[in-house]
Amino acid sequence: MRLGHLLWGSLASIGLVAATCGNAKPQSIVITDYEVDKRDVHPGETLTVRIMARGGANYCIRHNGVRREEVLAGWRFHSPNHAFLPASDFPTQGPYKNPQVCHKDNGRCDQDKRQGVFALGIDTTGWAEGTYSFSAMATNRPALGGFRGDSRDFTVTVSKALSGSDPAKDKLPFQIFVNDRATSKNEGPWPIYPGVPNRLTVKADAAHLGKTGCRINLFRTQPDGRTSHESARLLPQSPEVTMHLGLFAVPAQYDYEAGALFRRGCRLRIEITDQDTNGPLAEIHLYQGVDAAHCTEVLRAGRVSRVAHYGGPRGLSVHAMDPPILLRLADGVLVDPNDVRVSYRLRARQERLRSERSLLCVPAVLRVTRLAEGTVVLEKPVEVLPAEAEEKLDVASWPEGRYCIEIVPQVKGTTDRQGPVVEYRRFALEPGGVLLSPLASWRLERDASRDELVVRDFRQAVQRWSPEQLDGRHWRYRDAEAGSVSLVCISGDWRAAPIVLRPGLRGHYAVFAETEDGACYLRIGKDDVTRGVREGPVFVRALDMTDNEVAVAPSVVPQSGIRQLRFVPVTGESVQRVVEATSHPPTPLRGVADWCDIFAPPPVHHSAGGRLAEDQFNMLLRGHAELGMRSIAWSIGRSWVEYHSQLPGTTRFPCVPLATIDEDYRHSYAGRAHMINQYRPLAGVLDGRGKYGLEIYPWLAMQRHYGAKAYGGIFASQWFKSHPEWRRWNKNASSGSGSTVCYFFEDVRKERVDILAEVAERVPDGLVIGCCRQVPMLLYHPEMVATYKRKTGVDPLRIDAHDRHQYEAWIRWRADFFTATLRELNERLRLIRARTGRPIPVIVRVPSKGLFTNMAQGLDIETWCREGLVDQIQLVPLEDCEGRGGSHEVLPYLELCRRHDVVVWGGINGNTFSNYTAIMKRALGLLEAGVHGIELYESNNFCVITPQRWIIPLLVDKQRLRRFLDTSNVEACYPVWARNAAAGFDNHSFGGRWSVFGTGANSL
């Protein structure tokens, strides 16, 4: 089974999948290590910044958050609020951008002559006391064109009193050094280097040591609960001792609780006792975490068992808190329990400033232990390198049970031998069971009385079973090995007539398909719809094939088609049982369909294959229904609309003619334009919902206008472009946003309410108000600020959440303008409900980062519930506050909404299925918290035939999901690491930096 490319290679190696409307460029300039030798200095001291980078970088040192009049002596101001240490390595004239601040590797100021390493001294003479924020940058500048680069932020504190006026009073009795680095008051953070030996040094003030000294006990608790202990002694004549901190090679563990995600790293306890009395002298607790930039691992002081995990920024070459050794089982074991291949590699090749800290190779032992008896069944020396290696295990004779597979590091210079572990669960497959997908537990029962039919020669199949001759203008046979003959469409024309096969089978069959060159369309049965199929072998459908047929239709990829069809005889009873279980799960499941995305051309990950026929609306309806998504939030637009509106102020997509935009954009979005304009999407799905037992909730994004020039202008409506006076303004900005509006204005509210009211007249099952694309809703428009200042005497530009009372009064007043949108909508709906006799509930999608942060972004959910303005809340794990907004725990929302009889849905994002284990555990945490159901964003992705789609109904079957996680090998094949732990978060997460503090552009 070729799951490797489809599942592991395309997903597990990345973090969150990029949104459709954003194509991130790969970052080729990467900082691999950096250090600042002093961060606490006296005025006049010199500190040195050292940067190691790859990719042919030049270097800059930037002072952040500085006004022109505050620029330090010798630094160069750069708008809007930066200053740089000047450089003279490039001519000031020529094809350059900002050459005056870019330093060459081994240029005039570089104090480190190693290639790829830059060092620069910073003199603090004349600096006032205080804390300064800097960035060490590796960049392609002064080259013209798009920016490429990497940076690390750090702070420097300048103080005359760093040692105190009374050294005896301020001196610590015990000073902690980690890898030769000390921090003031033992508060940390201290850098650590996973995969190589790390050291702890304790230095004692001799005055605190008795004649016999003291004992140092170092207790280490690994993330998975394993413990170790080391002891040493400090003597008056030798008041310094160095101990092993270890390799930090045991992967962090992740807890998924009620929508929140927590991370457990290594914890350390340093216990210092008197040698004679054994009385305690000091106790210091440390825990493994990440630096402020989420780029490197550190130890922090504190008795902390776990912290919230937010995923970190996008585009990192190394994800902090990823284990240094990545261990997993190849996914073949999900299909065949005897196919056990152990895969391992370093998380990355990491060259560091000090060679002994570089992570290039880890000698180790591959060990397998049968857990029931603790018997070691295999030990083999291995070498872990950056390239992935694989060991095939001969397990045919192993008894059933659970096995611990681990990589045991054998690194010189440390006694730490604890590394990553996965558990192999060896259980016989259910006799006669036919798996729908290796990623879920759904099984059909094989009918042993009938033979399986496998079609590999489509020349012969067409000759025997097709009523029509092959149209040579479109279809050809492709000969392959061992007599296989594929059927391919050479033209890539989706309009070409399908090839119909009538194999004369009787009874129920499970139909599996394998495509040629990645894509084709199939219709399995006369009553089926034509669906896009990717790769395979993959289960398509189970049905009664008596007097039935299969149709092969083309994708838009020339030379793609069908390689194999497999018909497995199954019992009708098992088909009925599985269909009922998957299409009607015990907990409600709602799709959020950004349906246009499925009509993107391959290889866009949303694409079904490029078919632009009207039957694809039924494909979407059926695809949702058979996975248990009995209600669909159906996109009707963002800045534009995606239905045929009669309102004069709306713009139907595209907002400018496709002929006027770049060819790349035209190619990407022509399918979307065709489906919106050639058919009537909303009318079609409203008419078709009854056939599939669905409810349709038109969903409108409330804050997504992209910009007049973005993507050639196809996403910005004429209304938006005509009214720059209503744009959203950031705090202390000099102009309005190019892509958002401010709901302070009645006309802004009316534009959205008019669309929703028009759609409500078409008798949907409810309306979905989309507040996740893209909060905030108001911010600091000058007219709004002036109005509040006149009303209260308070200037909102000068306050933040440090003054909780004044700030909360401001954001509550401000949020009431968006609440007015819901009041106006409900007033319009009151008349429509009376006229149509339908309830038309109002559902709002909101980020789940906490009620206070919601209000700061313009969403006063408490008032909505109290006034009865909403019937349901759909919580979306959109993390755009760098973890400052809240943990995304759903319990506060559940408590609030229960008081007001408002239904709460938990959220999972279908664009970020970067780890199936994480997705399943996230769903289980939401179910156990008591949400009414789960919404799945980009649910249209799962209408394409792939193995992943059968995960979806499992996510809302709590007992079955818990059992599957406990008995399957999915966690061994898809272990959760820092890079993918936030799978299921919104795909717009980890880019925003909103905060309720400050006065800058990111301040709420």
mmCIF file of C-alpha atoms in Angstrom, residues 702-703 705 719-720 723-730 737 739-750 776-785 810 814 817-818 821:
data_model
loop_
_atom_site.group_PDB
_atom_site.id
_atom_site.type_symbol
_atom_site.label_atom_id
_atom_site.label_comp_id
_atom_site.label_asym_id
_atom_site.label_seq_id
_atom_site.Cartn_x
_atom_site.Cartn_y
_atom_site.Cartn_z
ATOM 1 C CA MET A 702 -17.434 39.076 8.053
ATOM 2 C CA GLN A 703 -13.909 40.495 7.678
ATOM 3 C CA HIS A 705 -11.367 41.657 1.823
ATOM 4 C CA TRP A 719 -18.009 48.036 -2.392
ATOM 5 C CA PHE A 720 -14.802 47.552 -0.407
ATOM 6 C CA HIS A 723 -14.967 53.031 0.601
ATOM 7 C CA PRO A 724 -11.467 53.514 2.017
ATOM 8 C CA GLU A 725 -13.018 55.810 4.640
ATOM 9 C CA TRP A 726 -14.466 52.762 6.445
ATOM 10 C CA ARG A 727 -11.240 50.776 6.724
ATOM 11 C CA ARG A 728 -9.999 49.381 10.012
ATOM 12 C CA TRP A 729 -7.128 51.330 11.600
ATOM 13 C CA ASN A 730 -4.471 49.749 13.772
ATOM 14 C CA SER A 737 -5.856 48.832 6.551
ATOM 15 C CA SER A 739 -7.861 44.539 3.605
ATOM 16 C CA THR A 740 -10.280 45.061 6.530
ATOM 17 C CA VAL A 741 -13.171 47.279 7.573
ATOM 18 C CA CYS A 742 -14.378 48.794 10.851
ATOM 19 C CA TYR A 743 -17.836 47.880 12.168
ATOM 20 C CA PHE A 744 -18.148 51.253 13.894
ATOM 21 C CA PHE A 745 -19.875 52.443 10.735
ATOM 22 C CA GLU A 746 -23.532 51.722 10.101
ATOM 23 C CA ASP A 747 -22.931 51.264 6.372
ATOM 24 C CA VAL A 748 -20.362 48.535 7.042
ATOM 25 C CA ARG A 749 -22.849 46.674 9.214
ATOM 26 C CA LYS A 750 -25.634 47.129 6.694
ATOM 27 C CA PRO A 776 -10.260 42.030 14.918
ATOM 28 C CA MET A 777 -13.504 43.666 13.841
ATOM 29 C CA LEU A 778 -12.887 47.321 14.853
ATOM 30 C CA LEU A 779 -9.547 48.403 16.433
ATOM 31 C CA TYR A 780 -8.799 52.183 16.380
ATOM 32 C CA HIS A 781 -10.500 54.123 13.587
ATOM 33 C CA PRO A 782 -9.899 57.858 14.287
ATOM 34 C CA GLU A 783 -13.620 58.702 14.238
ATOM 35 C CA MET A 784 -14.403 55.943 16.712
ATOM 36 C CA VAL A 785 -11.516 56.933 18.983
ATOM 37 C CA TRP A 810 -13.175 50.753 26.088
ATOM 38 C CA ARG A 814 -16.181 49.299 21.031
ATOM 39 C CA PHE A 817 -20.783 48.166 17.368
ATOM 40 C CA PHE A 818 -20.261 44.643 16.103
ATOM 41 C CA THR A 821 -24.668 43.980 13.529
#
